[in-house]
CSV table of C-alpha atoms and ligand atoms in Angstrom, one decimal:
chain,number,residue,atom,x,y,z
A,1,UNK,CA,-82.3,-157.9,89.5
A,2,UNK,CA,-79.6,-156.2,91.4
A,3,UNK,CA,-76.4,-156.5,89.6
A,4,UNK,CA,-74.2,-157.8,91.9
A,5,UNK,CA,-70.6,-157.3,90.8
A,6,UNK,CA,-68.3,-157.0,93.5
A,7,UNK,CA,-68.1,-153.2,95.2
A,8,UNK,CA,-65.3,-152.9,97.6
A,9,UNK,CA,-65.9,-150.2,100.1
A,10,UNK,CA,-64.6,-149.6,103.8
A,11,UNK,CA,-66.7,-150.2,106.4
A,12,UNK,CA,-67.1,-148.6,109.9
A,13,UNK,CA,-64.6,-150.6,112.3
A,14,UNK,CA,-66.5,-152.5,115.6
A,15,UNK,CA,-65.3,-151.0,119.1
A,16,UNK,CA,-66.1,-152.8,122.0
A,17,UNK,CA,-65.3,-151.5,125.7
A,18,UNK,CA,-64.3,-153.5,128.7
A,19,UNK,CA,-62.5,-153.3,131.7
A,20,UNK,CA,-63.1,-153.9,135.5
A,21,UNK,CA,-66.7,-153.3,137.3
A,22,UNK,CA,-67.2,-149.6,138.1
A,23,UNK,CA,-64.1,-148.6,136.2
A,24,UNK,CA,-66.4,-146.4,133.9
A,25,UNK,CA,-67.5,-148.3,130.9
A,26,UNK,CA,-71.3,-147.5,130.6
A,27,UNK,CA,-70.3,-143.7,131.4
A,28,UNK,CA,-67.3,-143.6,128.7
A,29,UNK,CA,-70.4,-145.1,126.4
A,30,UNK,CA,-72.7,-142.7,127.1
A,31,UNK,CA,-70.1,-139.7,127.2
A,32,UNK,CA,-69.6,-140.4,123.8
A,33,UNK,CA,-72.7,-140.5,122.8
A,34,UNK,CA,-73.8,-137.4,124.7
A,35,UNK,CA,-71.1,-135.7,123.4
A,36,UNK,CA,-71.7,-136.4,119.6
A,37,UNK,CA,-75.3,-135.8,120.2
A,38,UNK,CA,-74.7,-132.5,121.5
A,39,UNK,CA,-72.4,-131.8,118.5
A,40,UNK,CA,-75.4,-130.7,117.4
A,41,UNK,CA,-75.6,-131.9,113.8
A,42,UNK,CA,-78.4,-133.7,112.6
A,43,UNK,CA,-76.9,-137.5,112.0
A,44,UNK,CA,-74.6,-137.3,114.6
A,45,UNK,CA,-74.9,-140.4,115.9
A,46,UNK,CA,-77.4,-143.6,114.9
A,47,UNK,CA,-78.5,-145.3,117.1
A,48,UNK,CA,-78.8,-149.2,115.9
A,49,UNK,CA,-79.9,-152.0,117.6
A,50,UNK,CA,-77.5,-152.5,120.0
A,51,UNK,CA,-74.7,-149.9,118.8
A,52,UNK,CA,-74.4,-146.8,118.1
A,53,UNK,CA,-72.6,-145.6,114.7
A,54,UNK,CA,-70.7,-142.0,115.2
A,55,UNK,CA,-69.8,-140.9,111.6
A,56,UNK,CA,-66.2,-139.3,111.2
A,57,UNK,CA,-67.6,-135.9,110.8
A,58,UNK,CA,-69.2,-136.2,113.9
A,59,UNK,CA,-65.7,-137.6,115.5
A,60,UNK,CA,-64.2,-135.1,113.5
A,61,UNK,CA,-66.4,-132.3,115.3
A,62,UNK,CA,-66.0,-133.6,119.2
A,63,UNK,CA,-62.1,-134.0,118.6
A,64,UNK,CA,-61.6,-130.5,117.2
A,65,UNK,CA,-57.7,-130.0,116.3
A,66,UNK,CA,-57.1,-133.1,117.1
A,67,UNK,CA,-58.6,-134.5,113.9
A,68,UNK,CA,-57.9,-134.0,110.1
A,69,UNK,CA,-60.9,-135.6,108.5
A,70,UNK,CA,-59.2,-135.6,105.1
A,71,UNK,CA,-56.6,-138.2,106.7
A,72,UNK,CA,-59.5,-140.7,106.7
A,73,UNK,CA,-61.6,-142.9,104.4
A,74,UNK,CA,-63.4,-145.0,107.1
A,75,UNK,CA,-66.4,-144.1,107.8
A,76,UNK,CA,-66.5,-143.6,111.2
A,77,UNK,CA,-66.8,-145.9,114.6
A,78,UNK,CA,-69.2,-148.5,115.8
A,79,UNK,CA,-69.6,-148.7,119.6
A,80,UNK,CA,-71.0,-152.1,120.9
A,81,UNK,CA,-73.7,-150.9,123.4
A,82,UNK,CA,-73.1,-153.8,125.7
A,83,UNK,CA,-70.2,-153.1,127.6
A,84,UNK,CA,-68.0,-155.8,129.6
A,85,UNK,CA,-65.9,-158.6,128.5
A,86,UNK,CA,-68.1,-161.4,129.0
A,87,UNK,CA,-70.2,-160.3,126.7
A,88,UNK,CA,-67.1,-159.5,124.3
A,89,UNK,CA,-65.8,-163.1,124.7
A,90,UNK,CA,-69.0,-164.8,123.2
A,91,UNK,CA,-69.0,-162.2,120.4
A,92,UNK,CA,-67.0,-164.2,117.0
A,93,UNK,CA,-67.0,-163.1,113.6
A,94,UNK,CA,-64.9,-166.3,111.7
A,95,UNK,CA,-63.3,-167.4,114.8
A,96,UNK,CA,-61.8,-163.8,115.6
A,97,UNK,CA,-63.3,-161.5,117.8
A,98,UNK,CA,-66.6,-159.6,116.5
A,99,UNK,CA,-65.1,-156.3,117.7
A,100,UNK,CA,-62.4,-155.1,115.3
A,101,UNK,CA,-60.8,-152.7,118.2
A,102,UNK,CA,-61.4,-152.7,122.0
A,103,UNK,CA,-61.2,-150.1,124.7
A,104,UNK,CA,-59.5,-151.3,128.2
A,105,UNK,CA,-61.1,-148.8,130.6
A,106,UNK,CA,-59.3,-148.8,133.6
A,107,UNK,CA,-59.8,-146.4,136.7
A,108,UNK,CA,-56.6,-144.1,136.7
A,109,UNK,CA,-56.8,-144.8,141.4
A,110,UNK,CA,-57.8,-148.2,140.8
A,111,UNK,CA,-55.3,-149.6,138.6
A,112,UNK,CA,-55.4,-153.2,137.4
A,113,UNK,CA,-58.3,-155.3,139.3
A,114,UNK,CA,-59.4,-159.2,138.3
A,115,UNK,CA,-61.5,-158.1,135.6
A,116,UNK,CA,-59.4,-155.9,133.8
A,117,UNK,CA,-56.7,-159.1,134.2
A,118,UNK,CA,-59.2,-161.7,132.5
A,119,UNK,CA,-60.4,-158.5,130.1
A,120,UNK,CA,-56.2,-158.4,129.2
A,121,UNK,CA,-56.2,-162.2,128.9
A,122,UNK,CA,-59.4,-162.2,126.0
A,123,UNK,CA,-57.9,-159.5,124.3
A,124,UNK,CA,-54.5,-161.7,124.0
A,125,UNK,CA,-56.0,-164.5,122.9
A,126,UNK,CA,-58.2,-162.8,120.2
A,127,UNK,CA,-55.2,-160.4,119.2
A,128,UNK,CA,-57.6,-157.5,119.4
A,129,UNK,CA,-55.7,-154.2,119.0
A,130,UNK,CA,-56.6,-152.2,121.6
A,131,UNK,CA,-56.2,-148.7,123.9
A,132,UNK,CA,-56.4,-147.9,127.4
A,133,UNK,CA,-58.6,-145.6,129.1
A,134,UNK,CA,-57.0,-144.4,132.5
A,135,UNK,CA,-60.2,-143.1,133.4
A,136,UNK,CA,-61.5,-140.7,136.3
A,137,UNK,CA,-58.5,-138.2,136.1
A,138,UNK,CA,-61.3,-135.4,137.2
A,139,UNK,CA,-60.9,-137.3,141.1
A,140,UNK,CA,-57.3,-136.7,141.4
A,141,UNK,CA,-56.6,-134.5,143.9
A,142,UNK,CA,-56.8,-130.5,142.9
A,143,UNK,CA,-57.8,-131.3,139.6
A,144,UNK,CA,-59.2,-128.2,138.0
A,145,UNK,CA,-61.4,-129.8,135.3
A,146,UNK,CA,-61.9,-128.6,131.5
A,147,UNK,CA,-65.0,-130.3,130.5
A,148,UNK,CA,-64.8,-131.8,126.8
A,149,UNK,CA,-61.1,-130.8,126.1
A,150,UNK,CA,-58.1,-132.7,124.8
A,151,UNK,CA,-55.9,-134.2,127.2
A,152,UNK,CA,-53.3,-131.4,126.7
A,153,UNK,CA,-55.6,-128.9,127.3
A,154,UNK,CA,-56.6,-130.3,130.7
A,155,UNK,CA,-53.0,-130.6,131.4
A,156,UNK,CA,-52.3,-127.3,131.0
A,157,UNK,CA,-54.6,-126.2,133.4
A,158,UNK,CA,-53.3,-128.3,136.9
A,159,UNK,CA,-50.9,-127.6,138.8
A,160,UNK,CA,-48.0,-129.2,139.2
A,161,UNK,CA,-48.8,-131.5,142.0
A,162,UNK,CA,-52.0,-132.7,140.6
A,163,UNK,CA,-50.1,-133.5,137.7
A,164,UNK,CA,-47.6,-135.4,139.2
A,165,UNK,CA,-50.1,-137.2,141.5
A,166,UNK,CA,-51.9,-137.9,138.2
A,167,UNK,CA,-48.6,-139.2,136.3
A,168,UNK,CA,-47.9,-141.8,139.2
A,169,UNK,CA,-50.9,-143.0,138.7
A,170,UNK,CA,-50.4,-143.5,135.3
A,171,UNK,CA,-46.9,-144.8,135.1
A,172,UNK,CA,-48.6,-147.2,137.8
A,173,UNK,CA,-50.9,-149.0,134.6
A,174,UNK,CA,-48.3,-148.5,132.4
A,175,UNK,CA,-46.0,-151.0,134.9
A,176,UNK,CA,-49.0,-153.4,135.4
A,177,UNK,CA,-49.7,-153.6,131.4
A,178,UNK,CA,-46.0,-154.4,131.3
A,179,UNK,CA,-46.4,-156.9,133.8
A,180,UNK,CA,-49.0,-158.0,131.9
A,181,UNK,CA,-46.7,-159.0,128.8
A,182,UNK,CA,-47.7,-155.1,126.7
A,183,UNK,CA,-45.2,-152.4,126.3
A,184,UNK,CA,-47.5,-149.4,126.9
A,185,UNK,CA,-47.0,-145.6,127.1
A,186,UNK,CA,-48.8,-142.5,127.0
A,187,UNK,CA,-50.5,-142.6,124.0
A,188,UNK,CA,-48.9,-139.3,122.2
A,189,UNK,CA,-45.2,-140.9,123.4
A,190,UNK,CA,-46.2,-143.9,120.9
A,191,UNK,CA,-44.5,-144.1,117.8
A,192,UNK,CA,-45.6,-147.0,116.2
A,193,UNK,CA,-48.9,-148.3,117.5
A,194,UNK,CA,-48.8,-152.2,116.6
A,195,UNK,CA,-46.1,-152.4,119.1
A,196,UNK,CA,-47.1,-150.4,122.0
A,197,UNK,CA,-50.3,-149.9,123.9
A,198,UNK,CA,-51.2,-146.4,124.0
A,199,UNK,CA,-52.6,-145.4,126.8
A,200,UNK,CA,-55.1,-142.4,127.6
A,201,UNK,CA,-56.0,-140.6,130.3
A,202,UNK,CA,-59.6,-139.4,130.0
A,203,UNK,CA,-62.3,-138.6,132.6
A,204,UNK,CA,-65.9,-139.8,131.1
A,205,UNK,CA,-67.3,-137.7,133.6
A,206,UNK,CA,-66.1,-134.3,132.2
A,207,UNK,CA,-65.1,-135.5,128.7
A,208,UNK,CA,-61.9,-134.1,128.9
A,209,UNK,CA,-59.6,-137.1,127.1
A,210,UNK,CA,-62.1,-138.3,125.3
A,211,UNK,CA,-61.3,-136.2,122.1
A,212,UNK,CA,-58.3,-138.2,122.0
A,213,UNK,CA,-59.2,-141.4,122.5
A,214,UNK,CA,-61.7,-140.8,119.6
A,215,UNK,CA,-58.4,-139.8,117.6
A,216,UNK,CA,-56.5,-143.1,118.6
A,217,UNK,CA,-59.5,-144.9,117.6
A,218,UNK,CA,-59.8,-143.3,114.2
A,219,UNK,CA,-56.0,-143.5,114.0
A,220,UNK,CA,-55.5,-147.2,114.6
A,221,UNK,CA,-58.4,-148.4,112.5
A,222,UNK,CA,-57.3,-146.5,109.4
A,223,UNK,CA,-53.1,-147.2,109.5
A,224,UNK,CA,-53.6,-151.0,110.4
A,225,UNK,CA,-57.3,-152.4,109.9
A,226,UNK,CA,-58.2,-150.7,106.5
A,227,UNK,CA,-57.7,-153.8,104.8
A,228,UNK,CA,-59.7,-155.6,106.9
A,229,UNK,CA,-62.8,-153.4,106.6
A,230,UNK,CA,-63.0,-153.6,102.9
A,231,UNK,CA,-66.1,-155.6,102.2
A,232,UNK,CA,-68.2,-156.2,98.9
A,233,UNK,CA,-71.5,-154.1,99.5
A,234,UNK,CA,-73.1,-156.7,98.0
A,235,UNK,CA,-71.9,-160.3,99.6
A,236,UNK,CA,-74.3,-162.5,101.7
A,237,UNK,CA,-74.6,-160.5,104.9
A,238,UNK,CA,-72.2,-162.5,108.0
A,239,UNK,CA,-72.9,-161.0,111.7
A,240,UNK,CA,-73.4,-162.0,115.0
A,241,UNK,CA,-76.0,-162.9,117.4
A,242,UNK,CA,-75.7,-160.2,120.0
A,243,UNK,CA,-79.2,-161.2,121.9
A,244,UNK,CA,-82.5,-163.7,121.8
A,245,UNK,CA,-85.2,-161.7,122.7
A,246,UNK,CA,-88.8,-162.0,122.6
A,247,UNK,CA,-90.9,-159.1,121.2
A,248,UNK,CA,-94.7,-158.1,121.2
A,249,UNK,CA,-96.0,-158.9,117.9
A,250,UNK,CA,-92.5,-161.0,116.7
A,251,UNK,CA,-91.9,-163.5,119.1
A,252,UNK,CA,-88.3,-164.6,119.5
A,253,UNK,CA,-85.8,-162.2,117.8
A,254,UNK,CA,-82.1,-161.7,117.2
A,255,UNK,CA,-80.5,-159.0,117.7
A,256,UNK,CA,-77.2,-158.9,115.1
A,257,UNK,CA,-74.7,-157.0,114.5
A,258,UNK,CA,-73.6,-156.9,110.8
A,259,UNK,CA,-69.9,-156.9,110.0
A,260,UNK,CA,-69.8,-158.3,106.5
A,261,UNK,CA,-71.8,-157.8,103.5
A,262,UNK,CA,-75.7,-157.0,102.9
A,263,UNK,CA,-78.9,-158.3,104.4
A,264,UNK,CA,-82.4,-157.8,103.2
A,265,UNK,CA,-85.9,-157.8,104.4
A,266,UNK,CA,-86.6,-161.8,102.6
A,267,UNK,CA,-83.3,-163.3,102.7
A,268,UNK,CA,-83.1,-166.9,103.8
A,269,UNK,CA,-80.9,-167.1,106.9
A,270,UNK,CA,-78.9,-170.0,108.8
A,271,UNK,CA,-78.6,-169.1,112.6
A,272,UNK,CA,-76.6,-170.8,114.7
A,273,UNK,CA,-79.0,-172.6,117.2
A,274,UNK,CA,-78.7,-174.6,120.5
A,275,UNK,CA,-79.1,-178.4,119.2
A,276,UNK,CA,-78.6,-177.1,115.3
A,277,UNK,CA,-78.6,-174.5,113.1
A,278,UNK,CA,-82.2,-173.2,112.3
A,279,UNK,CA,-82.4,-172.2,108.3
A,280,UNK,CA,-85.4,-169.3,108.5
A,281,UNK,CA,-86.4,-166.3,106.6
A,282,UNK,CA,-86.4,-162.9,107.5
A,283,UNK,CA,-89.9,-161.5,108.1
A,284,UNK,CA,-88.5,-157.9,108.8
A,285,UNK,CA,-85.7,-156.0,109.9
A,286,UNK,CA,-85.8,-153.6,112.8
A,287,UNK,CA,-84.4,-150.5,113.7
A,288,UNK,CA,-84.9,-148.2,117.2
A,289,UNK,CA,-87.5,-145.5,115.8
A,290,UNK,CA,-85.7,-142.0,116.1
A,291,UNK,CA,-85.9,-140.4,119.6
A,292,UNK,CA,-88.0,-137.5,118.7
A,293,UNK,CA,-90.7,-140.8,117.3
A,294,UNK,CA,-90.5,-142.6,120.6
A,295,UNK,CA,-94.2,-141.6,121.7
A,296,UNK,CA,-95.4,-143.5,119.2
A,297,UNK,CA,-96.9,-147.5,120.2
A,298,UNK,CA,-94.1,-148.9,118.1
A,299,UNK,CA,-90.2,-148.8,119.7
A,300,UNK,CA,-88.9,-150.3,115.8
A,301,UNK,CA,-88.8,-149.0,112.4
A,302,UNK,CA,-88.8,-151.4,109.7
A,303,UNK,CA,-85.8,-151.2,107.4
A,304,UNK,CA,-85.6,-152.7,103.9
A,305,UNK,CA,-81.6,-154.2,104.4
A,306,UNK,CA,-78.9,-153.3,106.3
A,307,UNK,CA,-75.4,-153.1,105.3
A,308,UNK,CA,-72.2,-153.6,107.7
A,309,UNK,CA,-71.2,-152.8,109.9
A,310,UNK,CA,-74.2,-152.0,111.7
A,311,UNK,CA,-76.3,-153.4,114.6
A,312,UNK,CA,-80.0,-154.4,113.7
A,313,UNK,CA,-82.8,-156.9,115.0
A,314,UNK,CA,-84.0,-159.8,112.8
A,315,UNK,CA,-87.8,-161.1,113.3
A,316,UNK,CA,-88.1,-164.9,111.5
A,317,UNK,CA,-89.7,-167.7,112.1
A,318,UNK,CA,-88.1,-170.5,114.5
A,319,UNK,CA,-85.7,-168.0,116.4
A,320,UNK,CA,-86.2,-169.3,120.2
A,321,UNK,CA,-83.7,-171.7,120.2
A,322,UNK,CA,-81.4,-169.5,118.4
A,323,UNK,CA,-78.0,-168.7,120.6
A,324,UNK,CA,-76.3,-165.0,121.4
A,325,UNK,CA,-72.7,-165.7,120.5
A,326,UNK,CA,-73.6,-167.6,117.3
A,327,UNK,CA,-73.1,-166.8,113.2
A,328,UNK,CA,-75.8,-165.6,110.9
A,329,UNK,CA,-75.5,-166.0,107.7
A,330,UNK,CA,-77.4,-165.0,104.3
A,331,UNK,CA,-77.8,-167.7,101.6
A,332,UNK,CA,-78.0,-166.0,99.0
A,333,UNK,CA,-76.8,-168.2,95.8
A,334,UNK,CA,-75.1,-170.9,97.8
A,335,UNK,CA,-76.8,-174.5,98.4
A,336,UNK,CA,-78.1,-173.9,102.0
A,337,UNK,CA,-76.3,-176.8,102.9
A,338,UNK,CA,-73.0,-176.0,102.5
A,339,UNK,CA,-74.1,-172.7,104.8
A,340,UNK,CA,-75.0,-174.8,107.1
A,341,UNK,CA,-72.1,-176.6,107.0
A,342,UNK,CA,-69.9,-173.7,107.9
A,343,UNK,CA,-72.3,-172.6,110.7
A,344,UNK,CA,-71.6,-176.0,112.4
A,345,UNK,CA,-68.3,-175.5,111.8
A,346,UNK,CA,-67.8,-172.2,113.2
A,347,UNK,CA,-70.0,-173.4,116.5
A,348,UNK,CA,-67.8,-175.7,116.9
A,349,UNK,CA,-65.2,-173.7,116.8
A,350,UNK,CA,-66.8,-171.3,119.7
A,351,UNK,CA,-67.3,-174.5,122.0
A,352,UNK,CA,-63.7,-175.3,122.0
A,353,UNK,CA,-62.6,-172.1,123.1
A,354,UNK,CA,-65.7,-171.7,125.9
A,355,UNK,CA,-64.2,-174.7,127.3
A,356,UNK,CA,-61.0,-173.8,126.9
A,357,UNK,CA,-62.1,-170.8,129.7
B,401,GDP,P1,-69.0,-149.7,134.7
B,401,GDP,O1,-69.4,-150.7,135.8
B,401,GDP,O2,-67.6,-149.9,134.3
B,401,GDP,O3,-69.9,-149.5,133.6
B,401,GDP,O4,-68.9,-148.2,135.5
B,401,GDP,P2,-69.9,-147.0,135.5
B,401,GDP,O5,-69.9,-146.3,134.2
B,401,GDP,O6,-71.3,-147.5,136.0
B,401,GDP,O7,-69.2,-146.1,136.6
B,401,GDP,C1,-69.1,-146.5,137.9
B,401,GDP,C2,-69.2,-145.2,138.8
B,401,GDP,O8,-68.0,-144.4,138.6
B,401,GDP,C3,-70.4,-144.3,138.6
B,401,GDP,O9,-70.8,-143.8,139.8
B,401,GDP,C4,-69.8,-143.2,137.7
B,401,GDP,O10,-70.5,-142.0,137.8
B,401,GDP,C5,-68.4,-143.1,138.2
B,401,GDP,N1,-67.5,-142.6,137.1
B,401,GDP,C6,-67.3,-143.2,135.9
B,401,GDP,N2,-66.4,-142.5,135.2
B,401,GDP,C7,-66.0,-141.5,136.0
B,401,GDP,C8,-65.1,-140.4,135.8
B,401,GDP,O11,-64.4,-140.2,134.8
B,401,GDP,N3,-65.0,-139.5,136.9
B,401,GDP,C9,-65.8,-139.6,138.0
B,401,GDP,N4,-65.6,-138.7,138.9
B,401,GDP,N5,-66.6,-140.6,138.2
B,401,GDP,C10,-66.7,-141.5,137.2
């Protein structure tokens, strides 16, 4: 038997992105990825079910000066794959939001629109820390772009009129997040980060910016969520039911995303479920088989456990009427009643606030 003294280490921090339709999300997600992939190292990114993991060396590679890696003991980032704030409003870990740091991407012509108003509003009521993207600053007018660089770099390189029509723009979101109730600023004019919104201009088109939002990122988690990361290694896993979806050869499956403790291939789980909480056991753990594997039949790779924060899909018994948006939660050495008792309770919990909306 596994000894299982408790081993407190620092997880990866959850990042979710949000902001208005056509502001840039799903091309900020993939420029990161793309970007880390063509860092070139092998393990520069894992892709999980439903996240991708960039480990700090990696980060520490794309953001170049920018980054001291020996200033950090997380291990790195965990993207949500599955931008937009609807999808981030159903997402609870305990009652809090399941993302531990959010990205508000907002297009830098654009400006505030009603999505990035009712994105604002969620992040308010979760109290999720979070940073701006003023995105698309490769559209303003005689930009000269300078793919992948940090914002400084970039700036360097316009001239003076683009920069000015780009700095309206900017001071432009920085009036309507103070509208908004958030003292904002450009993000390297912010001294102390739990009071003001730092806000980055990026283009995830060209990259340029995107070094830096990586640093804030890194920066934020480690100065004022470090306590929160620090989980036993070996506690009853706790995540989140991202998706229900059926698969060839599983049937109905969740697809989780991990942010507390350890769950193995066997364990007996309690999902939150539409009429009540199903108690099942997992029949296997899956993974997304590596790209260079993808011509094989099978899309998954079975894993053994999985350890947060991370994004996996569970295959177990009983699963259809489970619910995206609701807990998961290992037994372990607990009665299974009393974890089913807390998966009421935290359903509950998610109802009021839906109809609170
Ligand atoms: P989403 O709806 O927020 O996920 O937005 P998308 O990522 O789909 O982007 C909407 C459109 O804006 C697409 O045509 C993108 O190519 C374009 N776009 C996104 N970011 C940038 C950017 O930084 N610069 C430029 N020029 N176009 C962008």
């Amino acid at each position: 038997m596994t000894d299982h003294t408790t081993t407190d280490t620092l997880r990866t921090p959850i990042v979710a992105v949000l902001g208005h339709v056509d502001h840039g999300k799903t091309s900020l997600l993939d420029k990161i990825r793309g970007s880390a992939v063509s860092e070139g190292e092998a393990g520069a990114i894992t892709q999980h079910i439903g996240a991708t993991d960039i480990p700090l060396d990696t980060i520490s590679g794309m953001a170049g000066e920018l980054i001291d890696p020996t200033d950090f003991d997380l291990p790195g980032l965990l993207f949500i794959d599955t931008p937009g704030h609807h999808s981030f409003s159903t997402l609870r870990a305990r009652g809090g939001a399941l993302a531990d740091i959010a990205v508000l991407v907002v297009d830098v012509n654009d400006g505030f629109q009603p999505q990035t108003e009712e994105a604002i509003d969620i992040l308010r009521r979760t109290g999720t820390p979070f940073v701006v993207a003023a995105n698309k600053v490769d559209t303003t007018p005689g930009w000269n772009s300078q793919d992948g660089q940090p914002i400084q770099r970039s700036l360097e390189a316009q001239s003076e009129r683009a920069e000015s029509r780009l700095n309206e723009n900017l001071y432009e979101i920085i009036g309507q997040l103070s509208d908004a109730g958030f003292s904002a600023d450009l993000y390297w004019r912010v001294q102390d980060f739990q009071k003001n919104i730092g806000v980055v201009p990026l283009s995830a088109v060209t990259g340029e910016g995107v070094p830096d939002l990586l640093t804030v990122l890194m920066g934020l988690s480690q100065r004022f969520m470090k306590e929160e990361m620090a989980i036993d290694v070996f506690g009853a896993g706790e995540g989140t039911v991202l998706e229900v979806k059926d698969e060839r050869g599983f049937g109905a499956t969740i697809d989780t995303v991990v942010y507390d403790g350890v769950v193995h291939n066997g364990d007996q789980i309690v999902v939150g479920g539409q009429e009540e909480p199903i108690v099942t056991e997992i029949r296997a753990l899956l993974q997304p088989r590596p790209l260079e594997e993808i011509r094989t039949e099978k899309k998954f790779e079975k894993v053994g456990e999985v350890g947060a924060a991370a994004g996996v899909k569970i295959a177990a018994p009983d699963l259809d009427r489970a619910m995206a948006g609701a807990p998961v939660r290992v037994v372990r050495d607990r009665p299974v009643e009393d974890v089913i008792e807390e998966v009421k309770a935290e359903l509950a919990e998610i109802e009021v606030d839906t109809a609170e909306d």
